[in-house]
Amino acid sequence: MKRGADRAVYDREAIRSILDAGIIAHVGAATEDGPIVLPMVYGVRHDELLLHGSVANAMMRAGRGFDVCVTVTIVDGLVVARTPLHNSMNYRSVVVRGTATVIAGTDEKAAALQVINDHIAPIWDTARPPSDIDLKQTMVLTMPLTESSAKVRDGDPIDEPEDLELDHWAGVVPLVTAWGAPYPAADLRDGVAMPAAVEALGGTNAHPLDDSV
Amino acid sequence: MKRGADRAVYDREAIRSILDAGIIAHVGAATEDGPIVLPMVYGVRHDELLLHGSVANAMMRAGRGFDVCVTVTIVDGLVVARTPLHNSMNYRSVVVRGTATVIAGTDEKAAALQVINDHIAPIWDTARPPSDIDLKQTMVLTMPLTESSAKVRDGDPIDEPEDLELDHWAGVVPLVTAWGAPYPAADLRDGVAMPAAVEALGGTNAHPLDDSV
């Protein structure tokens, strides 16, 4: 595996593993007032990226259509080189471009919402299911993963050969993102147990490194 | 302070504190092939957002100009409600829209690059300074913070009143992002000391919560 330099990755499994490990997406659209980029939750299913909600509503009202770019980035560390212009970040990033379309049909919508909801932890099944009215008021978008690519950087800084002799430090400061201990809402009734999926999430790394990239 | 619901924040100090705490930006531009969103490092100075580099080059070659949207998001936790459609994230996010312009002049460029470089930790002064040739080959962009706004969500889930009596759990799983222990590059010469700013970064939270938001 080539380390250090930014590497473009087109392998479907590698792209999927980054999308699985990401927490939020940044979704971009063109509007009459210029480009807009908003953070959104998302889900992945087969060769589909699923987007949810009110933010999409606002974006689609403002936008020229459903052409979007969805970018998911995981920062893994600060790369300190011997000279600032060689400083970098270690990261994993996926860019998906394409046309997002609305999912119609209550059952299809519920299935897609479960995928988005369970992206971080499977907490759909232990909650009160949405009503048909809830589902009617919710918009869900799907876009194909056809036009997707990833970029990955890891490992040490790449300095100029002549800089290696200098007395400047070089190395990496890892960035670790982890879920802390879950705590109950102030209005939670006594005796309601924490779902196993929530309990299991606490204390785990949010962005596990995957060897496939 | 109103907690729970998404709040729009226009206070300059609150916006600045989020930009200071963020690690990377997602920069969006319109291109002939649709919108594009790419992760980039950035810096903040007075009322300016500074962007660097090769990614901007690619974006500007592809783009219709310098109109960009720069979004910085910090995720603070997963909000688990009693029903999935009320699940949410706790987050702090800033959206800056406007026109990015190229900084000309070697000294101005070096000063701006130092702000970007030192965004996470002040490591410019302990490194080998860039040469004039380095600086000539590097592009730096500035955009005003005039058109910027923030959104913040924190605290507990907001459930429907009738759901509070149900036996479904509700609460928050915090997300903590922290810098780990720095490690030297494999090609680092013996006896080169780690800069104090790098050492100080290790073990600190990357996204400190700020009371001003």
XYZ file of N, CA, C and O in Angstrom, chain B residues 26-194:
676
model
N -15.725 22.180 4.371
C -16.195 21.605 3.116
C -16.551 22.763 2.196
O -17.412 23.573 2.523
N -15.835 22.836 1.075
C -15.951 23.973 0.174
C -16.719 23.554 -1.064
O -16.342 22.587 -1.729
N -17.788 24.262 -1.350
C -18.623 23.935 -2.494
C -18.548 24.999 -3.568
O -18.472 26.195 -3.276
N -18.555 24.550 -4.816
C -18.583 25.454 -5.956
C -19.458 24.839 -7.038
O -19.661 23.621 -7.065
N -19.986 25.687 -7.905
C -20.743 25.198 -9.053
C -19.778 24.988 -10.212
O -18.923 25.830 -10.474
N -19.907 23.857 -10.887
C -19.091 23.605 -12.075
C -20.022 23.217 -13.226
O -21.218 22.996 -13.021
N -19.452 23.123 -14.415
C -20.272 22.736 -15.570
C -20.811 21.318 -15.414
O -21.794 20.950 -16.049
N -20.149 20.532 -14.605
C -20.607 19.159 -14.358
C -21.429 19.050 -13.077
O -21.549 17.964 -12.512
N -21.973 20.165 -12.610
C -22.759 20.130 -11.381
C -21.944 20.598 -10.191
O -20.760 20.900 -10.314
N -22.592 20.649 -9.037
C -21.884 21.129 -7.853
C -20.779 20.172 -7.433
O -20.844 18.973 -7.697
N -19.753 20.738 -6.795
C -18.671 19.918 -6.248
C -18.391 20.403 -4.822
O -18.436 21.596 -4.556
N -18.162 19.468 -3.924
C -17.846 19.790 -2.528
C -16.578 19.041 -2.152
O -16.519 17.816 -2.290
N -15.565 19.778 -1.711
C -14.288 19.150 -1.358
C -13.833 19.583 0.029
O -14.043 20.741 0.421
N -13.217 18.661 0.768
C -12.680 19.029 2.086
C -11.381 19.810 1.938
O -10.554 19.481 1.097
N -11.221 20.836 2.734
C -10.016 21.678 2.668
C -9.618 22.159 4.058
O -10.479 22.357 4.913
N -8.327 22.409 4.235
C -7.900 23.119 5.436
C -8.238 24.599 5.258
O -8.465 25.065 4.147
N -8.298 25.312 6.367
C -8.651 26.726 6.296
C -8.075 27.467 7.487
O -7.554 26.859 8.433
N -8.181 28.781 7.431
C -7.781 29.616 8.554
C -8.745 30.783 8.681
O -9.512 31.072 7.750
N -8.735 31.437 9.819
C -9.614 32.593 10.048
C -8.761 33.749 10.569
O -7.896 33.548 11.446
N -9.004 34.948 10.047
C -8.271 36.137 10.475
C -9.209 37.319 10.382
O -9.789 37.549 9.316
N -9.384 38.046 11.499
C -10.286 39.193 11.491
C -11.616 38.779 10.857
O -12.260 37.852 11.318
N -12.008 39.416 9.783
C -13.278 39.079 9.141
C -13.085 38.332 7.839
O -13.863 38.470 6.894
N -12.041 37.535 7.816
C -11.680 36.815 6.595
C -11.586 35.319 6.851
O -11.059 34.888 7.874
N -12.020 34.546 5.888
C -11.757 33.109 5.869
C -10.695 32.874 4.803
O -10.803 33.389 3.685
N -9.664 32.092 5.150
C -8.551 31.860 4.232
C -8.529 30.400 3.816
O -8.677 29.501 4.654
N -8.363 30.178 2.517
C -8.332 28.818 1.979
C -7.046 28.622 1.212
O -6.494 29.550 0.629
N -6.614 27.395 1.177
C -5.311 27.108 0.611
C -5.383 26.015 -0.421
O -6.096 25.055 -0.245
N -4.727 26.220 -1.493
C -4.123 25.193 -2.185
C -4.586 24.522 -3.417
O -5.370 25.019 -4.210
N -4.054 23.335 -3.499
C -4.187 22.565 -4.719
C -5.643 22.204 -4.983
O -6.066 22.138 -6.133
N -6.401 21.960 -3.924
C -7.806 21.623 -4.117
C -8.543 22.820 -4.717
O -9.357 22.683 -5.621
N -8.219 24.006 -4.217
C -8.832 25.212 -4.774
C -8.481 25.363 -6.245
O -9.315 25.733 -7.068
N -7.233 25.046 -6.568
C -6.821 25.080 -7.968
C -7.748 24.250 -8.836
O -8.273 24.718 -9.845
N -7.935 23.011 -8.419
C -8.759 22.087 -9.198
C -10.184 22.617 -9.301
O -10.811 22.579 -10.359
N -10.681 23.129 -8.165
C -12.043 23.627 -8.135
C -12.200 24.850 -9.044
O -13.172 24.991 -9.767
N -11.210 25.707 -9.004
C -11.322 26.933 -9.789
C -11.142 26.667 -11.279
O -11.736 27.333 -12.108
N -10.320 25.670 -11.591
C -10.204 25.293 -13.002
C -11.551 24.780 -13.508
O -11.965 25.079 -14.613
N -12.219 24.016 -12.664
C -13.484 23.413 -13.080
C -14.643 24.400 -12.962
O -15.641 24.276 -13.661
N -14.502 25.373 -12.105
C -15.648 26.176 -11.721
C -15.945 27.344 -12.630
O -15.201 27.668 -13.540
N -17.072 27.983 -12.349
C -17.518 29.125 -13.137
C -17.034 30.433 -12.531
O -17.554 31.488 -12.822
N -16.107 30.367 -11.638
C -15.648 31.585 -10.985
C -15.285 31.257 -9.575
O -14.985 30.113 -9.266
N -15.330 32.240 -8.738
C -14.853 32.044 -7.388
C -15.985 32.058 -6.374
O -15.739 32.221 -5.193
N -17.224 31.923 -6.835
C -18.322 31.874 -5.873
C -18.282 30.543 -5.134
O -18.356 29.484 -5.757
N -18.165 30.639 -3.828
C -18.052 29.410 -3.052
C -18.957 29.457 -1.834
O -19.426 30.514 -1.412
N -19.205 28.284 -1.295
C -19.852 28.153 0.003
C -18.916 27.309 0.860
O -18.523 26.207 0.456
N -18.534 27.838 1.996
C -17.605 27.145 2.881
C -18.350 26.774 4.156
O -18.868 27.649 4.856
N -18.414 25.490 4.446
C -19.179 25.017 5.601
C -18.263 24.256 6.551
O -17.522 23.364 6.129
N -18.304 24.636 7.811
C -17.503 23.994 8.858
C -18.470 23.397 9.872
O -19.319 24.110 10.412
N -18.368 22.107 10.094
C -19.307 21.431 10.993
C -18.560 20.652 12.070
O -17.580 19.973 11.784
N -19.034 20.773 13.281
C -18.532 19.993 14.408
C -19.703 19.172 14.932
O -20.736 19.734 15.297
N -19.556 17.857 14.938
C -20.620 17.003 15.478
C -20.316 16.727 16.950
O -19.217 16.293 17.289
N -21.289 17.018 17.818
C -21.073 16.881 19.265
C -21.792 15.682 19.872
O -21.546 15.356 21.038
N -22.689 15.048 19.121
C -23.355 13.896 19.712
C -24.517 13.388 18.884
O -25.028 14.080 17.998
N -24.922 12.162 19.194
C -26.098 11.556 18.581
C -27.263 11.708 19.556
O -27.151 11.344 20.726
N -28.359 12.277 19.065
C -29.524 12.532 19.901
C -30.564 11.454 19.621
O -31.095 11.364 18.512
N -30.819 10.624 20.628
C -31.737 9.500 20.466
C -33.087 9.880 21.064
O -33.209 10.083 22.270
N -34.096 9.973 20.197
C -35.443 10.321 20.639
C -36.288 9.060 20.783
O -35.838 7.952 20.475
N -37.510 9.242 21.225
C -38.385 8.087 21.410
C -38.925 7.567 20.086
O -39.443 6.446 20.018
N -38.814 8.362 19.036
C -39.241 7.925 17.701
C -38.204 8.416 16.690
O -37.657 9.520 16.838
N -37.891 7.591 15.687
C -36.727 7.866 14.823
C -36.766 9.228 14.139
O -35.730 9.838 13.955
N -37.956 9.703 13.777
C -37.980 10.970 13.047
C -37.620 12.151 13.940
O -37.409 13.258 13.442
N -37.528 11.948 15.243
C -37.041 13.003 16.140
C -35.589 12.781 16.551
O -35.042 13.582 17.300
N -34.985 11.696 16.068
C -33.541 11.560 16.288
C -32.826 12.719 15.611
O -33.321 13.304 14.643
N -31.659 13.051 16.106
C -30.953 14.198 15.567
C -29.472 14.086 15.911
O -29.038 13.090 16.484
N -28.727 15.098 15.526
C -27.348 15.239 15.963
C -27.247 16.533 16.768
O -27.905 17.525 16.423
N -26.430 16.534 17.796
C -25.980 17.802 18.349
C -24.766 18.251 17.548
O -23.867 17.454 17.265
N -24.772 19.518 17.151
C -23.710 19.976 16.255
C -23.573 21.487 16.343
O -24.470 22.185 16.841
N -22.454 21.966 15.837
C -22.232 23.392 15.613
C -21.754 23.544 14.177
O -20.819 22.850 13.772
N -22.360 24.409 13.423
C -22.036 24.506 12.001
C -22.061 25.959 11.551
O -22.925 26.729 11.973
N -21.108 26.333 10.729
C -21.063 27.679 10.149
C -21.074 27.565 8.633
O -20.373 26.724 8.063
N -21.882 28.371 7.992
C -21.941 28.443 6.533
C -21.510 29.851 6.109
O -22.075 30.831 6.582
N -20.491 29.919 5.264
C -20.011 31.201 4.734
C -20.181 31.174 3.226
O -19.683 30.262 2.564
N -20.918 32.141 2.694
C -21.101 32.215 1.245
C -20.470 33.497 0.736
O -20.459 34.508 1.426
N -19.957 33.435 -0.482
C -19.379 34.652 -1.033
C -18.388 34.365 -2.127
O -18.321 33.261 -2.671
N -17.628 35.387 -2.466
C -16.672 35.317 -3.549
C -15.267 35.217 -2.978
O -14.863 36.049 -2.163
N -14.560 34.187 -3.392
C -13.177 34.014 -2.953
C -12.249 34.668 -3.961
O -12.432 34.527 -5.165
N -11.269 35.398 -3.457
C -10.314 36.049 -4.351
C -8.900 35.611 -3.992
O -8.609 35.260 -2.844
N -8.036 35.649 -5.003
C -6.660 35.195 -4.829
C -5.850 36.280 -4.120
O -5.972 37.458 -4.441
N -5.056 35.869 -3.156
C -4.139 36.802 -2.487
C -2.848 36.874 -3.300
O -2.177 35.862 -3.523
N -2.539 38.086 -3.763
C -1.300 38.295 -4.522
C -0.249 38.857 -3.572
O -0.565 39.341 -2.500
N 1.012 38.797 -3.972
C 2.068 39.381 -3.143
C 2.646 38.331 -2.226
O 1.929 37.692 -1.450
N 3.936 38.166 -2.279
C 4.604 37.091 -1.552
C 4.418 37.228 -0.040
O 4.109 36.253 0.655
N 4.590 38.434 0.470
C 4.482 38.622 1.925
C 3.060 38.382 2.408
O 2.840 37.745 3.445
N 2.088 38.908 1.656
C 0.683 38.728 2.027
C 0.315 37.235 1.991
O -0.430 36.734 2.836
N 0.848 36.549 0.985
C 0.572 35.124 0.849
C 1.175 34.344 2.020
O 0.532 33.466 2.603
N 2.414 34.696 2.382
C 3.068 33.999 3.496
C 2.304 34.230 4.798
O 2.119 33.296 5.592
N 1.845 35.458 4.992
C 1.108 35.767 6.225
C -0.197 34.972 6.281
O -0.577 34.438 7.333
N -0.882 34.882 5.136
C -2.148 34.135 5.091
C -1.898 32.637 5.281
O -2.650 31.944 5.987
N -0.831 32.134 4.658
C -0.509 30.707 4.811
C -0.177 30.374 6.259
O -0.496 29.282 6.738
N 0.449 31.310 6.965
C 0.754 31.042 8.370
C -0.536 30.925 9.188
O -0.638 30.074 10.074
N -1.515 31.754 8.861
C -2.798 31.671 9.577
C -3.456 30.307 9.330
O -3.964 29.674 10.257
N -3.448 29.860 8.077
C -4.026 28.546 7.757
C -3.230 27.446 8.456
O -3.791 26.553 9.099
N -1.905 27.527 8.331
C -1.028 26.501 8.904
C -1.182 26.394 10.413
O -1.164 25.303 10.986
N -1.348 27.545 11.063
C -1.407 27.571 12.529
C -2.838 27.436 13.058
O -3.062 27.607 14.265
N -3.796 27.133 12.175
C -5.194 27.037 12.613
C -5.365 26.013 13.735
O -6.081 26.254 14.702
N -4.708 24.874 13.609
C -4.863 23.817 14.619
C -3.829 23.961 15.730
O -4.149 23.783 16.904
N -2.607 24.289 15.353
C -1.549 24.492 16.352
C -0.475 25.384 15.725
O -0.222 25.288 14.513
N 0.158 26.222 16.506
C 1.159 27.157 15.955
C 2.479 26.471 15.633
O 3.421 26.512 16.417
N 2.529 25.845 14.459
C 3.712 25.059 14.094
C 4.517 25.692 12.964
O 5.472 25.111 12.475
N 4.117 26.893 12.529
C 4.830 27.566 11.442
C 6.232 27.971 11.873
O 7.209 27.767 11.154
N 6.337 28.544 13.068
C 7.604 29.167 13.477
C 8.709 28.164 13.761
O 9.879 28.533 13.779
N 8.351 26.905 13.995
C 9.389 25.910 14.282
C 9.752 25.095 13.036
O 10.521 24.132 13.130
N 9.208 25.474 11.888
C 9.480 24.724 10.651
C 10.411 25.528 9.731
O 10.685 26.706 9.967
N 10.867 24.870 8.670
C 11.672 25.563 7.658
C 10.736 26.480 6.869
O 9.763 26.011 6.288
N 11.008 27.805 6.866
C 10.084 28.712 6.170
C 10.027 28.387 4.681
O 10.995 27.900 4.102
N 8.861 28.635 4.048
C 8.779 28.415 2.602
C 9.693 29.376 1.862
O 9.907 30.507 2.306
N 10.222 28.915 0.749
C 11.044 29.780 -0.093
C 10.136 30.643 -0.968
O 8.927 30.407 -1.057
N 10.713 31.627 -1.610
C 9.919 32.453 -2.524
C 9.317 31.610 -3.651
O 8.200 31.853 -4.099
N 10.085 30.600 -4.089
C 9.566 29.718 -5.154
C 8.370 28.909 -4.632
O 7.346 28.793 -5.302
N 8.504 28.367 -3.407
C 7.372 27.669 -2.772
C 6.129 28.563 -2.792
O 5.025 28.119 -3.132
N 6.327 29.807 -2.372
C 5.188 30.721 -2.240
C 4.587 31.056 -3.600
O 3.363 31.148 -3.739
N 5.439 31.210 -4.600
C 4.927 31.523 -5.952
C 4.052 30.402 -6.477
O 3.078 30.637 -7.178
N 4.410 29.159 -6.112
C 3.666 28.013 -6.648
C 2.394 27.711 -5.852
O 1.657 26.801 -6.184
N 2.152 28.478 -4.811
C 1.019 28.192 -3.932
C -0.062 29.252 -4.104
O 0.246 30.439 -4.181
N -1.304 28.811 -4.173
C -2.395 29.775 -4.272
C -3.121 29.844 -2.933
O -3.400 28.831 -2.302
N -3.430 31.043 -2.523
C -4.189 31.261 -1.291
C -5.390 32.132 -1.621
O -5.280 33.114 -2.365
N -6.525 31.743 -1.088
C -7.768 32.476 -1.348
C -8.266 33.125 -0.060
O -8.111 32.567 1.023
N -8.877 34.288 -0.202
C -9.536 34.922 0.923
C -10.990 35.177 0.581
O -11.324 35.450 -0.576
N -11.861 35.021 1.554
C -13.252 35.422 1.347
C -13.755 36.117 2.605
O -13.322 35.808 3.725
N -14.627 37.103 2.456
C -15.121 37.823 3.622
C -16.091 36.966 4.429
O -16.786 36.111 3.878
N -16.134 37.226 5.726
C -17.095 36.523 6.585
C -18.437 37.263 6.642
O -19.301 36.922 7.462
N -18.604 38.244 5.777
C -19.813 39.064 5.796
C -21.081 38.234 5.760
O -22.005 38.432 6.557
N -21.128 37.316 4.801
C -22.343 36.513 4.637
C -22.155 35.158 5.327
O -21.980 34.128 4.682
N -22.160 35.191 6.651
C -21.963 33.939 7.377
C -23.033 33.784 8.448
O -23.536 34.758 9.004
N -23.383 32.545 8.692
C -24.362 32.259 9.734
C -24.015 30.913 10.348
O -23.274 30.125 9.775
N -24.546 30.678 11.514
C -24.249 29.423 12.206
C -25.553 28.764 12.630
O -26.580 29.426 12.813
N -25.495 27.436 12.736
C -26.599 26.711 13.363
C -26.023 25.823 14.447
O -24.955 25.229 14.292
N -26.742 25.780 15.541
C -26.283 25.019 16.694
C -27.446 24.197 17.226
O -28.573 24.689 17.334
N -27.175 22.930 17.524
C -28.139 22.132 18.276
C -27.414 21.501 19.440
O -26.323 20.957 19.276
N -28.001 21.602 20.614
C -27.432 20.876 21.738
C -28.546 20.420 22.666
O -29.717 20.748 22.467
N -28.179 19.621 23.628
C -29.134 19.180 24.634
C -29.937 17.963 24.214
O -29.603 17.251 23.272
N -31.016 17.763 24.939
C -31.831 16.555 24.844
C -32.675 16.502 23.570
O -32.893 17.514 22.918
N -33.180 15.301 23.267
C -34.176 15.205 22.192
C -35.453 15.953 22.579
O -35.742 16.131 23.762
N -36.174 16.386 21.557
C -37.473 17.041 21.771
C -38.530 16.076 21.235
O -38.721 15.958 20.024
N -39.193 15.387 22.127
C -40.191 14.404 21.688
C -41.604 14.985 21.725
O -41.844 16.026 22.349
N -42.506 14.307 21.066
C -43.919 14.682 21.151
C -44.397 14.453 22.587
O -44.022 13.444 23.202
N -45.240 15.352 23.101
C -45.701 15.201 24.496
C -46.294 13.823 24.770
O -46.031 13.231 25.835
N -47.057 13.286 23.822
C -47.711 11.990 24.077
C -46.706 10.836 24.070
O -47.022 9.747 24.573
N -45.514 11.054 23.499
C -44.500 9.990 23.488
C -43.755 9.869 24.816
O -43.081 8.860 25.063
N -43.865 10.903 25.659
C -43.088 10.896 26.903
C -43.528 9.779 27.847
O -42.764 9.364 28.719
N -44.773 9.309 27.665
C -45.292 8.248 28.532
C -44.895 6.856 28.056
O -45.127 5.874 28.753
N -44.321 6.773 26.861
C -43.990 5.454 26.293
C -42.718 4.893 26.916
O -41.926 5.610 27.513
N -42.529 3.577 26.730
C -41.355 2.909 27.296
C -40.192 2.888 26.310
O -39.540 1.849 26.126
N -39.973 4.005 25.621
C -38.812 4.081 24.726
C -37.777 5.005 25.328
O -38.105 6.073 25.846
N -36.523 4.592 25.218
C -35.430 5.372 25.796
C -35.188 6.644 24.994
O -35.431 6.698 23.786
N -34.692 7.656 25.648
C -34.300 8.902 24.989
C -33.084 9.458 25.706
O -32.988 9.372 26.932
N -32.170 10.015 24.923
C -30.976 10.587 25.537
C -29.962 10.992 24.490
O -30.308 11.154 23.309
N -28.734 11.149 24.915
C -27.679 11.652 24.038
C -26.442 10.775 24.183
O -26.088 10.366 25.287
N -25.801 10.473 23.050
C -24.489 9.837 23.062
C -23.483 10.891 22.595
O -23.479 11.272 21.422
N -22.653 11.416 23.514
C -21.705 12.473 23.123
C -20.658 11.943 22.150
O -20.282 10.764 22.215
N -20.209 12.804 21.273
C -19.103 12.463 20.374
C -17.910 13.327 20.771
O -18.006 14.556 20.812
N -16.812 12.663 21.073
C -15.616 13.381 21.528
C -14.508 13.201 20.497
O -14.205 12.081 20.086
N -13.940 14.302 20.060
C -12.843 14.262 19.095
C -11.592 14.790 19.783
O -11.586 15.907 20.289
N -10.559 13.973 19.821
C -9.360 14.349 20.582
C -8.100 14.009 19.793
O -8.065 13.045 19.022
N -7.078 14.842 19.993
C -5.775 14.560 19.397
C -5.061 13.519 20.239
O -4.989 13.653 21.464
N -4.532 12.490 19.598
C -3.788 11.453 20.311
C -2.327 11.830 20.482
O -1.917 12.964 20.193
N -1.533 10.887 20.944
C -0.112 11.137 21.172
C 0.613 11.282 19.832
O 0.536 10.390 18.988
N 1.326 12.388 19.630
C 2.071 12.562 18.371
C 3.180 11.521 18.259
O 3.761 11.120 19.263
N 3.439 11.080 17.018
C 4.575 10.168 16.825
C 5.454 10.670 15.682
O 4.958 11.283 14.742
N 6.774 10.419 15.790
C 7.706 10.963 14.795
C 7.633 10.214 13.467
O 7.278 9.031 13.428
N 7.983 10.910 12.389
C 8.078 10.275 11.074
C 9.203 9.255 11.093
O 10.186 9.400 11.831
N 9.048 8.213 10.261
C 10.067 7.151 10.212
C 11.421 7.708 9.786
O 12.465 7.197 10.190
N 11.396 8.784 8.972
C 12.671 9.318 8.486
C 13.193 10.494 9.328
O 14.083 11.220 8.903
N 12.651 10.680 10.545
C 13.130 11.774 11.388
C 14.515 11.440 11.952
O 14.741 10.338 12.452
N 15.414 12.393 11.855
C 16.768 12.200 12.402
C 16.704 12.088 13.917
O 15.865 12.699 14.573
N 17.640 11.316 14.462
C 17.739 11.208 15.921
C 18.039 12.572 16.521
O 18.791 13.362 15.957
N 17.437 12.830 17.660
C 17.792 14.019 18.411
C 17.041 15.278 18.034
O 17.325 16.343 18.576
N 16.094 15.178 17.075
C 15.301 16.361 16.733
C 14.092 16.396 17.663
O 13.282 15.464 17.675
N 13.978 17.463 18.436
C 12.931 17.526 19.463
C 11.577 17.877 18.867
O 11.474 18.614 17.884
N 10.530 17.333 19.485
C 9.161 17.671 19.101
C 8.871 19.117 19.518
O 9.148 19.502 20.660
